[in-house]
PDB file of C-alpha atoms in Angstrom:
ATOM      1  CA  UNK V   1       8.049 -32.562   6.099  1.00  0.00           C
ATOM      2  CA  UNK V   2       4.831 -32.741   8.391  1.00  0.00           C
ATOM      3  CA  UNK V   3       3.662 -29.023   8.954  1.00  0.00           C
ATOM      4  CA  UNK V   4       2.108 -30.034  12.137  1.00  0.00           C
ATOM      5  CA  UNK V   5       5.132 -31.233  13.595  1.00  0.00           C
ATOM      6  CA  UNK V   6       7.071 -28.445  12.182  1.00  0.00           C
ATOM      7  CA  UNK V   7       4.940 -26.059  13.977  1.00  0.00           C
ATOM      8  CA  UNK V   8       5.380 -27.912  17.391  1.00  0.00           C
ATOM      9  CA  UNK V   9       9.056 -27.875  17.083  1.00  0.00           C
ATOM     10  CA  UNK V  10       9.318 -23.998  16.881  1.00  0.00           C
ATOM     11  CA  UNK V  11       7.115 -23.854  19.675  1.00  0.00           C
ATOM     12  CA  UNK V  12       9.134 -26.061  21.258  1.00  0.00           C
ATOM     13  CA  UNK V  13      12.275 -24.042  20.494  1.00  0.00           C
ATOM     14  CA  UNK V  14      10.703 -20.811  21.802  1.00  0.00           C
ATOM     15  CA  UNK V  15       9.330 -21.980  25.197  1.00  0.00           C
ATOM     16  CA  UNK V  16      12.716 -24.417  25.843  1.00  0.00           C
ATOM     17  CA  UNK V  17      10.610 -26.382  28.102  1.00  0.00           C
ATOM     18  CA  UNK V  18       8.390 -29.542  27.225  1.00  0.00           C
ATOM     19  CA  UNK V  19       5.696 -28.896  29.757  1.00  0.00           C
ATOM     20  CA  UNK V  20       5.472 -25.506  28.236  1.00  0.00           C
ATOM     21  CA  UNK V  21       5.350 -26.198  24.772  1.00  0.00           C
ATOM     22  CA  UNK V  22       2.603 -29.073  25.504  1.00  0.00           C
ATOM     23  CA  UNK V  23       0.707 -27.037  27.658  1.00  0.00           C
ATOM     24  CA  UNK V  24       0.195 -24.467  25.256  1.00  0.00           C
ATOM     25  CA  UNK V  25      -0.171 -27.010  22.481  1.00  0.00           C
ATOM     26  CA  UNK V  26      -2.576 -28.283  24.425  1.00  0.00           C
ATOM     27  CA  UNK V  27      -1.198 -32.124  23.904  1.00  0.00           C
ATOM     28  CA  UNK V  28       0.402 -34.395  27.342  1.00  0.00           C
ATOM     29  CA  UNK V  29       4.186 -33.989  27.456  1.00  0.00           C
ATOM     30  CA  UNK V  30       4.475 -37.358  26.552  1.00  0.00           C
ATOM     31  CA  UNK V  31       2.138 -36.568  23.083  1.00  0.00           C
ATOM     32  CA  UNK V  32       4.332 -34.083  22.583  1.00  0.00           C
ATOM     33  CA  UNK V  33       7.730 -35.995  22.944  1.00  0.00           C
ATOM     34  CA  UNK V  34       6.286 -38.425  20.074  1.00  0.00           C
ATOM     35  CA  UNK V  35       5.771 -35.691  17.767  1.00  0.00           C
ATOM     36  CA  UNK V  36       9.337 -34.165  18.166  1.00  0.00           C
ATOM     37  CA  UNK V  37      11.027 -37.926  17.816  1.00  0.00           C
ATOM     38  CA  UNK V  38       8.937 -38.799  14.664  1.00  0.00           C
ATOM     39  CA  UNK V  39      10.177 -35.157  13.482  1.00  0.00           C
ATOM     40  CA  UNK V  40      13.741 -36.580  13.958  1.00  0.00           C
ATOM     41  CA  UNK V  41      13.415 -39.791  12.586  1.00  0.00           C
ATOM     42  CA  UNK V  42      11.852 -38.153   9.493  1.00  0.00           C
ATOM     43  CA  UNK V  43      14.658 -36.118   8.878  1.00  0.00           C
ATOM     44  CA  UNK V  44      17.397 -38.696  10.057  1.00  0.00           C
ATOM     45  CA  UNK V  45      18.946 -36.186  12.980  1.00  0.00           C
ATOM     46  CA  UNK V  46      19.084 -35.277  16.374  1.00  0.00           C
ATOM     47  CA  UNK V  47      17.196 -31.551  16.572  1.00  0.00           C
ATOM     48  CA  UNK V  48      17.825 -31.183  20.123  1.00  0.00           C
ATOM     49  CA  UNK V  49      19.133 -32.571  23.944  1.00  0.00           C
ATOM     50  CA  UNK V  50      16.887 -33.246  26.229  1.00  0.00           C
ATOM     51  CA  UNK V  51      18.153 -32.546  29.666  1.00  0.00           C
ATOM     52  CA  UNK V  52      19.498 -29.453  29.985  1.00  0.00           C
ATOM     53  CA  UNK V  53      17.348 -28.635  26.983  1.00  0.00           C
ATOM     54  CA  UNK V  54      19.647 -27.157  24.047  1.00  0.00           C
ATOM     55  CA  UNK V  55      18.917 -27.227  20.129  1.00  0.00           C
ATOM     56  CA  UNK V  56      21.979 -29.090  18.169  1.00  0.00           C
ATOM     57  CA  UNK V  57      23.063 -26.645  15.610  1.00  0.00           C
ATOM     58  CA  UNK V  58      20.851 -28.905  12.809  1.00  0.00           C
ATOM     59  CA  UNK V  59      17.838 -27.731  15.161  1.00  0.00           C
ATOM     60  CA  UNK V  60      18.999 -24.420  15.069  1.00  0.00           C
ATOM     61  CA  UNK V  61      18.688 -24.294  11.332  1.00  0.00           C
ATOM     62  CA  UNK V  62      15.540 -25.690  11.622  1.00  0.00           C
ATOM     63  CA  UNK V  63      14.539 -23.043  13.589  1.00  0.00           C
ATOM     64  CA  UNK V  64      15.373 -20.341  11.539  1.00  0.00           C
ATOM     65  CA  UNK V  65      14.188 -21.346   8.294  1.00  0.00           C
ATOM     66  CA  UNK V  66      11.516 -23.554   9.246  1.00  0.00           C
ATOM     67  CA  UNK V  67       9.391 -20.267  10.406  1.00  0.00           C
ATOM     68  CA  UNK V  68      10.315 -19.059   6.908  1.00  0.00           C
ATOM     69  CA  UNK V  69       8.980 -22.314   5.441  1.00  0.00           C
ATOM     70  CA  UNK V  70       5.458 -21.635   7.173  1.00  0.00           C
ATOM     71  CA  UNK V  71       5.289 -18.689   6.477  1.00  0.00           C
ATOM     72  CA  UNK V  72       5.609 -19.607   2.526  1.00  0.00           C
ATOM     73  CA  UNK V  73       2.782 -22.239   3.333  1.00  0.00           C
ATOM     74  CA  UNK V  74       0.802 -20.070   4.640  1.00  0.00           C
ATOM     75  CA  UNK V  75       1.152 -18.069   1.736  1.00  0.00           C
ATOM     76  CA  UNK V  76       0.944 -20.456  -0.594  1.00  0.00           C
ATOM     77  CA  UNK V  77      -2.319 -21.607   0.900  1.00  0.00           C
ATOM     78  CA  UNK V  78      -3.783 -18.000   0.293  1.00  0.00           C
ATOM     79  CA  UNK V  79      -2.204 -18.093  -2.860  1.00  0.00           C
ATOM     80  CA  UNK V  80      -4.566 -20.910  -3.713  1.00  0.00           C
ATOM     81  CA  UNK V  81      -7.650 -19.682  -2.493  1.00  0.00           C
ATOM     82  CA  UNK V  82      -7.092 -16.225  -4.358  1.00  0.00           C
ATOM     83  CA  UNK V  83      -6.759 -18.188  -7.569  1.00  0.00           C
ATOM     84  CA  UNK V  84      -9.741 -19.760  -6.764  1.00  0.00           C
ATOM     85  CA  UNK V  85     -11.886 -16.526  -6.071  1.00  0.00           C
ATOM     86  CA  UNK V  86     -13.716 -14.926  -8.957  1.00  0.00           C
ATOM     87  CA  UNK V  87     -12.637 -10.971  -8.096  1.00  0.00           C
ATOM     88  CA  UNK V  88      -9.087  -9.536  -7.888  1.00  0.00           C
ATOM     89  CA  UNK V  89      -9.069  -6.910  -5.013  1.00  0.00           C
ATOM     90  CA  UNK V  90      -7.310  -3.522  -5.946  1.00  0.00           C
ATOM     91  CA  UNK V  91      -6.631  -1.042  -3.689  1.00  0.00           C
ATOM     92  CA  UNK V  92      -7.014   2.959  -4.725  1.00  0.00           C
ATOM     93  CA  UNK V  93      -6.786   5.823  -2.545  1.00  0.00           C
ATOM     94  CA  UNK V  94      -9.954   8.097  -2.275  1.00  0.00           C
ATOM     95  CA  UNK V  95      -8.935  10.811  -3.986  1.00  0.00           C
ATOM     96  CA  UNK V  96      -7.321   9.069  -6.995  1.00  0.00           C
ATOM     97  CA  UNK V  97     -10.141   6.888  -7.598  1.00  0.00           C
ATOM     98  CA  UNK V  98     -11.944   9.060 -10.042  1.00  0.00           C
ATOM     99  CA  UNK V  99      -8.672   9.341 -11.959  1.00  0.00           C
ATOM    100  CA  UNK V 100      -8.236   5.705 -11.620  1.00  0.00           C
ATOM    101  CA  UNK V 101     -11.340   4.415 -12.599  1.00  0.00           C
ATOM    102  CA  UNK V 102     -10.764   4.333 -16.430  1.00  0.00           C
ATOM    103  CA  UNK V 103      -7.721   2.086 -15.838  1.00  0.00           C
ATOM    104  CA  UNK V 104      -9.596  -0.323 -13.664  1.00  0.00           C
ATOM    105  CA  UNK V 105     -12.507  -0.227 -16.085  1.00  0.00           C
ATOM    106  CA  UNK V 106     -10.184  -1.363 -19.076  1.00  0.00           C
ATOM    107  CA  UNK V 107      -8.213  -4.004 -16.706  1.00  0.00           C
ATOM    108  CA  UNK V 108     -11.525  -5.262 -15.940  1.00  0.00           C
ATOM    109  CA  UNK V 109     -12.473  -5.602 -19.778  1.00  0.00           C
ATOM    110  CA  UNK V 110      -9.358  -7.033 -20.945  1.00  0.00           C
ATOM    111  CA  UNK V 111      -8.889  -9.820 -17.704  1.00  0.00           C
ATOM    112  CA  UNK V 112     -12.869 -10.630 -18.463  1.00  0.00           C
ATOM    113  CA  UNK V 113     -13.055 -11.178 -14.951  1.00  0.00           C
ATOM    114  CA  UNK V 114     -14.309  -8.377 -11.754  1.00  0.00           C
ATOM    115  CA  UNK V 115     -12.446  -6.387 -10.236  1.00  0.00           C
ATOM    116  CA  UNK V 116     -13.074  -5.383  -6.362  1.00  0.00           C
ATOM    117  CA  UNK V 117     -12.214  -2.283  -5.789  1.00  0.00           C
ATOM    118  CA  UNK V 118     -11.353  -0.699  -1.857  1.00  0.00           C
ATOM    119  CA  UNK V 119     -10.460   2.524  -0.915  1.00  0.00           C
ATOM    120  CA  UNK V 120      -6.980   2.896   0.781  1.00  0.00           C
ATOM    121  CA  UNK V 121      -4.167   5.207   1.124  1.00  0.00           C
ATOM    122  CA  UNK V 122      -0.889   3.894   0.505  1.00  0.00           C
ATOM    123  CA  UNK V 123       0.446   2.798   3.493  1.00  0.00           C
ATOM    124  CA  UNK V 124      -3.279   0.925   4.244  1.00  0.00           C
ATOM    125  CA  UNK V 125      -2.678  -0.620   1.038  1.00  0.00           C
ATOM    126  CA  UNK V 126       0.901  -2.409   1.602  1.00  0.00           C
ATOM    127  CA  UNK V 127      -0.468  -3.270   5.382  1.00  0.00           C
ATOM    128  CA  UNK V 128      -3.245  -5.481   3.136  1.00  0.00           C
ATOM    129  CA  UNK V 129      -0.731  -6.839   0.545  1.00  0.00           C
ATOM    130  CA  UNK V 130       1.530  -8.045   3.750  1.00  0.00           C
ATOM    131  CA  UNK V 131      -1.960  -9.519   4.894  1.00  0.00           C
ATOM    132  CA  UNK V 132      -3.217 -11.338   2.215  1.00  0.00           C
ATOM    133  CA  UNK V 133      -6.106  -9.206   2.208  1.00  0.00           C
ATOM    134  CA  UNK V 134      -5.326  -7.580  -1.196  1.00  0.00           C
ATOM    135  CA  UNK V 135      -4.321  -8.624  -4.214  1.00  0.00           C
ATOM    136  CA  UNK V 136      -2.999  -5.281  -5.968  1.00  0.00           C
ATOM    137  CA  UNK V 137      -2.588  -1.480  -5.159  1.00  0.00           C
ATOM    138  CA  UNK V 138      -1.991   1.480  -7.136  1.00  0.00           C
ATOM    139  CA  UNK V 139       0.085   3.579  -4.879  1.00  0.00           C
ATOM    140  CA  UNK V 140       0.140   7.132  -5.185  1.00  0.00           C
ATOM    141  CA  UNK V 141       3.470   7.134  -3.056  1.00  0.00           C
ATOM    142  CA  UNK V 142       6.716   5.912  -2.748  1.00  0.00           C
ATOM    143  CA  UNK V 143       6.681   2.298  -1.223  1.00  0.00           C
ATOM    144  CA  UNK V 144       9.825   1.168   0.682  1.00  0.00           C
ATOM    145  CA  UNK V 145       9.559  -2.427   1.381  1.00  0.00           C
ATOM    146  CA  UNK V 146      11.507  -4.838   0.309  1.00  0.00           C
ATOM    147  CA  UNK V 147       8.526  -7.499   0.304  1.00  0.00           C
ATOM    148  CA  UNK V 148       6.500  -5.259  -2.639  1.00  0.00           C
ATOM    149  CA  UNK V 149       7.274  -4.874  -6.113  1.00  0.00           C
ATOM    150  CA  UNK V 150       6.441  -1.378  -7.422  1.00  0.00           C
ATOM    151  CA  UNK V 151       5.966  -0.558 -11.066  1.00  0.00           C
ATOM    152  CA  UNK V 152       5.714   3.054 -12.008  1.00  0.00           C
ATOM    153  CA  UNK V 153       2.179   3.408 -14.291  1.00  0.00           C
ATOM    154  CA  UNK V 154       1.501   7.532 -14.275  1.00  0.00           C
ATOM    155  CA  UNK V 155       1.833  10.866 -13.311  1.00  0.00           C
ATOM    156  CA  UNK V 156      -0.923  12.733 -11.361  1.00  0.00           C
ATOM    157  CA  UNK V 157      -0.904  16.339 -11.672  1.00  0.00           C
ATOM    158  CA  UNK V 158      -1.064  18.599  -8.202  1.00  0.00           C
ATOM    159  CA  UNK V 159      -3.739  21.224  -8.637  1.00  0.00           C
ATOM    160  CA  UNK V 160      -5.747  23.788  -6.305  1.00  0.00           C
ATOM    161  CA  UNK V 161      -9.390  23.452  -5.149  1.00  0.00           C
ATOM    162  CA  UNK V 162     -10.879  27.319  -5.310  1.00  0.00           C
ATOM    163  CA  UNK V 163     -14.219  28.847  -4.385  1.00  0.00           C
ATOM    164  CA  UNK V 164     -15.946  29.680  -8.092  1.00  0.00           C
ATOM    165  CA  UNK V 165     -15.937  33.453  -7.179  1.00  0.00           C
ATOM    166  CA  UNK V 166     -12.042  33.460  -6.375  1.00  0.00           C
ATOM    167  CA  UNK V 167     -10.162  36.348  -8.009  1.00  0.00           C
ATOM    168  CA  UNK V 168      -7.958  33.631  -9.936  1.00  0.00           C
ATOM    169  CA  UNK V 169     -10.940  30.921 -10.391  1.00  0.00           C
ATOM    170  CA  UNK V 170     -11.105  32.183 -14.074  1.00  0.00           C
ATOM    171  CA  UNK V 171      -7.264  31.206 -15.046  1.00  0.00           C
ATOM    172  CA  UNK V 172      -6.575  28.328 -16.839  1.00  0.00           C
ATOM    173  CA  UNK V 173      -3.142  27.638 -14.716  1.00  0.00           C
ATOM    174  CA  UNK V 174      -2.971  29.583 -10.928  1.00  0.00           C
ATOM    175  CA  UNK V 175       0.568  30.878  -9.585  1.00  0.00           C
ATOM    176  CA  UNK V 176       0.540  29.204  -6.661  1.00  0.00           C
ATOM    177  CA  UNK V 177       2.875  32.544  -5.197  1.00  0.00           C
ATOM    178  CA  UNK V 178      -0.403  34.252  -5.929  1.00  0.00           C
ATOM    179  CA  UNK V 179      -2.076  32.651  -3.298  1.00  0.00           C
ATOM    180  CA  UNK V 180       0.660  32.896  -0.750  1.00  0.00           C
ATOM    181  CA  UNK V 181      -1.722  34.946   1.682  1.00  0.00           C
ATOM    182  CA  UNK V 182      -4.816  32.587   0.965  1.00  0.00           C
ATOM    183  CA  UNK V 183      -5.817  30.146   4.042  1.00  0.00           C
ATOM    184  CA  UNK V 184      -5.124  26.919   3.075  1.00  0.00           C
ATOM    185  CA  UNK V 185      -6.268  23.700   4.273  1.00  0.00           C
ATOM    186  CA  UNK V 186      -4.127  20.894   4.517  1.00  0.00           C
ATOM    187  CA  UNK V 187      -3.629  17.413   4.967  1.00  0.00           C
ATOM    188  CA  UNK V 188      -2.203  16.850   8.648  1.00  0.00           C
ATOM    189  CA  UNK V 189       1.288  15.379   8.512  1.00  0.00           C
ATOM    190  CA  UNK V 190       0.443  12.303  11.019  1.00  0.00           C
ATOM    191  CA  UNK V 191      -2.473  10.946   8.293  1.00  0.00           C
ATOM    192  CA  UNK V 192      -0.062  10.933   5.154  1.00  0.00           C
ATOM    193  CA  UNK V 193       3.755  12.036   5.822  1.00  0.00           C
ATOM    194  CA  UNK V 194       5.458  11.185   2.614  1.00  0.00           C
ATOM    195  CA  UNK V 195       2.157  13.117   0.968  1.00  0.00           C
ATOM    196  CA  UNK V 196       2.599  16.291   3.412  1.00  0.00           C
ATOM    197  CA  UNK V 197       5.789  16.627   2.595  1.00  0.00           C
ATOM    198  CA  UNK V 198       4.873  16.362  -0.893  1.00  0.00           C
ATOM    199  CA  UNK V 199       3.221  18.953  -1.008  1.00  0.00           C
ATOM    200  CA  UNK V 200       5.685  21.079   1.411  1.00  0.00           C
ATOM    201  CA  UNK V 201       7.902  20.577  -1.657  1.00  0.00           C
ATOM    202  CA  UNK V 202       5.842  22.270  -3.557  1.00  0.00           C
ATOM    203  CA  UNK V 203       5.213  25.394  -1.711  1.00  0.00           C
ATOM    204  CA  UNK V 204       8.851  25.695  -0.554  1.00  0.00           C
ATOM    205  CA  UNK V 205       9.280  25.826  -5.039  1.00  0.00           C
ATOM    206  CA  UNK V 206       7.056  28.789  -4.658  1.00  0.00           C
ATOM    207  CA  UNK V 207       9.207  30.521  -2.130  1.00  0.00           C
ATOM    208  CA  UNK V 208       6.532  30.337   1.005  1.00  0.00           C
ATOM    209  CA  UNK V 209       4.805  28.301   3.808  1.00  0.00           C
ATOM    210  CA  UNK V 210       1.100  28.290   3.580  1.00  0.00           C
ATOM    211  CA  UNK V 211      -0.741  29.850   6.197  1.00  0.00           C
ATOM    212  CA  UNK V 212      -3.166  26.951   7.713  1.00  0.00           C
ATOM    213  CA  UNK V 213      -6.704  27.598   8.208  1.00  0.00           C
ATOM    214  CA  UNK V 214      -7.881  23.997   8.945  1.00  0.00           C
ATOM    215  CA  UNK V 215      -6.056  20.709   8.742  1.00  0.00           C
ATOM    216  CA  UNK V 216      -8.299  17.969   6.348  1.00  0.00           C
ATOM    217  CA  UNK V 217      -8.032  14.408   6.381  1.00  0.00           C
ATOM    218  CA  UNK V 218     -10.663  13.601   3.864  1.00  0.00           C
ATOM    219  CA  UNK V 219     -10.565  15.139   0.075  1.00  0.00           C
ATOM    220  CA  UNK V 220     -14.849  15.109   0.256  1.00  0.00           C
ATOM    221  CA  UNK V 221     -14.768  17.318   3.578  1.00  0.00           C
ATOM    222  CA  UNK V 222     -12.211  20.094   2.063  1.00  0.00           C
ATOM    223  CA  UNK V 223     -13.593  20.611  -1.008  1.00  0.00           C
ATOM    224  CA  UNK V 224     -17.098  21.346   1.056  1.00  0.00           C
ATOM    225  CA  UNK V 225     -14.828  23.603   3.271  1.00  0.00           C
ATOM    226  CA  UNK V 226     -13.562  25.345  -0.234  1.00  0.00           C
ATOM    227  CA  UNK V 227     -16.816  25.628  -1.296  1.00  0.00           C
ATOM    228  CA  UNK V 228     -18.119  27.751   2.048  1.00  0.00           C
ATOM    229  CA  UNK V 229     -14.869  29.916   1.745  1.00  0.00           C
ATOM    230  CA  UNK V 230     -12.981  28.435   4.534  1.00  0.00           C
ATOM    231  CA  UNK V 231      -9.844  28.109   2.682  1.00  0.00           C
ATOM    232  CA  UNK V 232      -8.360  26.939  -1.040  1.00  0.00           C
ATOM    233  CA  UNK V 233      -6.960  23.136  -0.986  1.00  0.00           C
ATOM    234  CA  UNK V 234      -3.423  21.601  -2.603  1.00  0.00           C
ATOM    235  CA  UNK V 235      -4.857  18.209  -3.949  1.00  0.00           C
ATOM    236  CA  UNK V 236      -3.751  15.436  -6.708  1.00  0.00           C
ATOM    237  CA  UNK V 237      -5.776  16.154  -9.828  1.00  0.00           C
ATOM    238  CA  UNK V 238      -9.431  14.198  -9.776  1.00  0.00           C
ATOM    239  CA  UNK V 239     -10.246  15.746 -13.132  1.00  0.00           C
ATOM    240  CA  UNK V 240     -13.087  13.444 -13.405  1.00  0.00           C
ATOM    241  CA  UNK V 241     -14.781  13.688 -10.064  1.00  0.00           C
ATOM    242  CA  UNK V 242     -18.076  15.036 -10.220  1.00  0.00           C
ATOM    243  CA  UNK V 243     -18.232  18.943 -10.118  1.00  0.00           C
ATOM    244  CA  UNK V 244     -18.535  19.916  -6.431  1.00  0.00           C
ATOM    245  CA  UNK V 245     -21.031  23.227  -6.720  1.00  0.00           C
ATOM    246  CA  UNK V 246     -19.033  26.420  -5.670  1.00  0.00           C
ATOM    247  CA  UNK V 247     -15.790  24.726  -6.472  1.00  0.00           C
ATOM    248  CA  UNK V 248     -13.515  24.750  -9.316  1.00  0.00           C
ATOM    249  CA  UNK V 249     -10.123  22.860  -9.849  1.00  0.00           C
ATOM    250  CA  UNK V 250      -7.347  24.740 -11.664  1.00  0.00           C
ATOM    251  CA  UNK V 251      -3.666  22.965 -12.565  1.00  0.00           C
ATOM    252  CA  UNK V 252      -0.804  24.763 -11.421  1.00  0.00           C
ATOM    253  CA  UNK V 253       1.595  27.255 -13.098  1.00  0.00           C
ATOM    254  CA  UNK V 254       4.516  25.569 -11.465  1.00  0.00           C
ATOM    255  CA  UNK V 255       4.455  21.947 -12.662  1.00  0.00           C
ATOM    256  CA  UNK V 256       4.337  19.741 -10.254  1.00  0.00           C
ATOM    257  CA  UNK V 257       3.077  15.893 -10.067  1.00  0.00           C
ATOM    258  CA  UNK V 258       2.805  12.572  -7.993  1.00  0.00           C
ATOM    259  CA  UNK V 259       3.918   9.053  -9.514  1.00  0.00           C
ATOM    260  CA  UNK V 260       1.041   6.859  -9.163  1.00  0.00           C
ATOM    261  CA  UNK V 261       3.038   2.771  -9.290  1.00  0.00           C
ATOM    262  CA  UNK V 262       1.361  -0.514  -9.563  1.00  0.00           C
ATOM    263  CA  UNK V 263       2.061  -2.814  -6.295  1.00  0.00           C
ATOM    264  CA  UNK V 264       1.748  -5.988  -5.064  1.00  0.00           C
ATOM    265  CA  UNK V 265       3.305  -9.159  -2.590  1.00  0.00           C
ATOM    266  CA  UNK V 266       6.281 -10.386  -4.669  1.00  0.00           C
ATOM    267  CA  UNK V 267       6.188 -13.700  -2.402  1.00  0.00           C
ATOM    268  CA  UNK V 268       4.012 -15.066  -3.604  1.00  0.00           C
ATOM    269  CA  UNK V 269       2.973 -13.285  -6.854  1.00  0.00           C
ATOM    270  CA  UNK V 270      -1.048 -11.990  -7.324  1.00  0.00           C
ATOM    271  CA  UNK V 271      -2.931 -13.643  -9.769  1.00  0.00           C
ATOM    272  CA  UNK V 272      -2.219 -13.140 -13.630  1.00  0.00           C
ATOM    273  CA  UNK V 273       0.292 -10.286 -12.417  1.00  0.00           C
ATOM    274  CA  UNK V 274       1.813 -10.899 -16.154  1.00  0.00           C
ATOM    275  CA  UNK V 275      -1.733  -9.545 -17.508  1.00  0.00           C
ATOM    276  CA  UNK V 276      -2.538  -7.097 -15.455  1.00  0.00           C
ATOM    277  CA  UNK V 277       0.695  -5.110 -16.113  1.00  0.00           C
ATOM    278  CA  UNK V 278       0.902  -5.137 -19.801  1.00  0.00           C
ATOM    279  CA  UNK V 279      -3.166  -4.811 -19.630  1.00  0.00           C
ATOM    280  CA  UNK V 280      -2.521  -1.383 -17.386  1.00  0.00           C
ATOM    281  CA  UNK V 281       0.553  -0.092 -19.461  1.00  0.00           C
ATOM    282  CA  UNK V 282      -1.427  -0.465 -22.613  1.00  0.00           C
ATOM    283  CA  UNK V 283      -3.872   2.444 -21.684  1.00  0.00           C
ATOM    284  CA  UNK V 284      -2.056   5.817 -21.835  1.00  0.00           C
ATOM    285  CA  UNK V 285      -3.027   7.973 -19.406  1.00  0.00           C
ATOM    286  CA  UNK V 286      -4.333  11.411 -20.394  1.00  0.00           C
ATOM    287  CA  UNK V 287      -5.620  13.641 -17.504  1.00  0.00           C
ATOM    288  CA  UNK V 288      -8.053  16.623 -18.934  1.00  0.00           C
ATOM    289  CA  UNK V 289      -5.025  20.027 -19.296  1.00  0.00           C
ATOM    290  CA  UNK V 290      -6.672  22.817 -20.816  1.00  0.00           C
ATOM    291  CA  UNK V 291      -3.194  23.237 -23.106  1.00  0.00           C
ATOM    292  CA  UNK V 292      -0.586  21.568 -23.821  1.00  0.00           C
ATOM    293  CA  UNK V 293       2.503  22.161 -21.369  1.00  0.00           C
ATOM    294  CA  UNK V 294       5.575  20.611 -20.507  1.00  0.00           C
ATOM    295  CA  UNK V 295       5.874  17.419 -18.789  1.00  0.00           C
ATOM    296  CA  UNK V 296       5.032  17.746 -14.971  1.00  0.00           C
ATOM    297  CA  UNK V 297       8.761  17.859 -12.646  1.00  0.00           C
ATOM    298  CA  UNK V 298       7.858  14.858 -10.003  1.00  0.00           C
ATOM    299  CA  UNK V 299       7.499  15.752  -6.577  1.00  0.00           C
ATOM    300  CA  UNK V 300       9.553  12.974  -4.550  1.00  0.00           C
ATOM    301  CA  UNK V 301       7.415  12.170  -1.868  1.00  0.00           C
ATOM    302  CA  UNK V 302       8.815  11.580   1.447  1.00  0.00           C
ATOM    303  CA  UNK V 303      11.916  13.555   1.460  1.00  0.00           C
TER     304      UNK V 303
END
């Protein structure tokens, strides 16, 4: 079937009107008429009446699953040029990335091949699969859309950014009760929701609301804040990151964690998706704990 002439039928179908259609086609009525009868005769049936203008129920089909079939070409057609490109995009958010990066490093080893590597929260993260504009994400929330496949990979423990000289900076594991008259800053609902309320679980666990000293979008601009004393900071665990001076990071005494998943587009597949799961579920993940403990109770995210 000729794409072109696909495309000019469903714009004929929306507008109902030749002059329309070939206006915005920018093509002469008559051009247009050509294109809609060779359509026909390619598939051997009538698509539509002409006068009053009505689809026949075989150009009704047409309509509905021929905007389907483009949008599979169009797919396919990015599909192509993403096998063609030398770098697989993966998208991390911020403050998983230091976490993260040992997976990456090992996919990157194993594929032989680069791996790009963009910061994005969840949601940006399926908004780019849906795109095109990614070819993997590793999701440190729940994704509900039918169009991604998700493939749990990890936990990430939930831990508390303190100032060094906090009464409870010298524990190996802080009762997060103990700090229920500490200012806390916190991520603002509208940024992350299924993340807030994530970490709303965990407080309501430990029997109180935090009292909010400053609402934080980015993980690099609270952990400054913790370090001038502004407030102490509920955060996924970034054992790795660089220490922040005047900050420490402590794991919880109630056990608490975040699923981190592997997702992509299942129509049409990334590139050597096959390889880069088995190559990511081959490397056990083993945050820093100072002890061993039990395993961490999930948090569901988005409640």
């Amino acid at each position: 079937m000729d794409l072109r002439r696909l495309r000019l039928f469903l714009l004929l179908a929306e507008e109902r009107n030749f002059h329309r259609a070939a206006e915005k086609a920018y093509l002469s009525q008559p051009a247009l008429s050509q294109q809609i009868k060779a359509l026909e005769k390619a598939l051997g049936i009538r698509l539509l009446e002409r006068r009053p203008f009505r689809l026949t129920p075989a150009g009704e089909v047409l309509k509905q699953e021929g905007k389907r079939l483009l949008e599979e070409a169009e797919a396919l057609k990015e599909q192509v040029r993403r096998a063609g490109r030398q770098e697989l995009r993966f998208g991390v958010p911020e403050n998983l990335l230091p976490d993260l990066m040992p997976l990456l490093d090992h996919l990157r080893r194993g594929l032989g091949q680069p791996v790009e590597i963009l910061e994005m929260h969840t949601p940006e993260q399926v908004k780019a699969l849906r795109e095109g504009k990614l070819d993997y994400g590793l999701a440190g929330l729940r994704v509900e859309d039918p169009a991604i496949g998700q493939e749990p990979l990890l936990q990430v423990p939930i831990v508390v950014a303190l100032p060094e000289g906090h009464p409870l900076a010298h524990r190996e594991r802080v009762p997060l009760k103990a700090l229920k008259e500490a200012p806390f800053l916190l991520l603002p609902k509208e940024t992350l929701p299924p993340l807030y309320e994530a970490f709303m679980e965990v407080f309501r666990r430990a029997g109180f609301t935090p009292r909010v000293a400053r609402e934080v979008a980015r993980f690099s601009q609270a952990v400054s804040l913790v370090a001038a004393g502004v407030g102490v900071y509920l955060t996924l665990a970034p054992y790795r990151v660089f220490p922040h001076p005047g900050v420490v990071l402590k794991p919880l005494e109630e056990e608490a964690a975040l699923q981190v998943s592997l997702i992509y587009r299942l129509t049409p597949p990334p590139p050597r998706l096959s390889e880069v799961r088995e190559l990511l579920k081959a490397l056990v993940f083993r945050p820093l704990d100072p002890g061993p403990r039990p395993r961490p109770r999930p948090v569901p995210p988005g409640r």
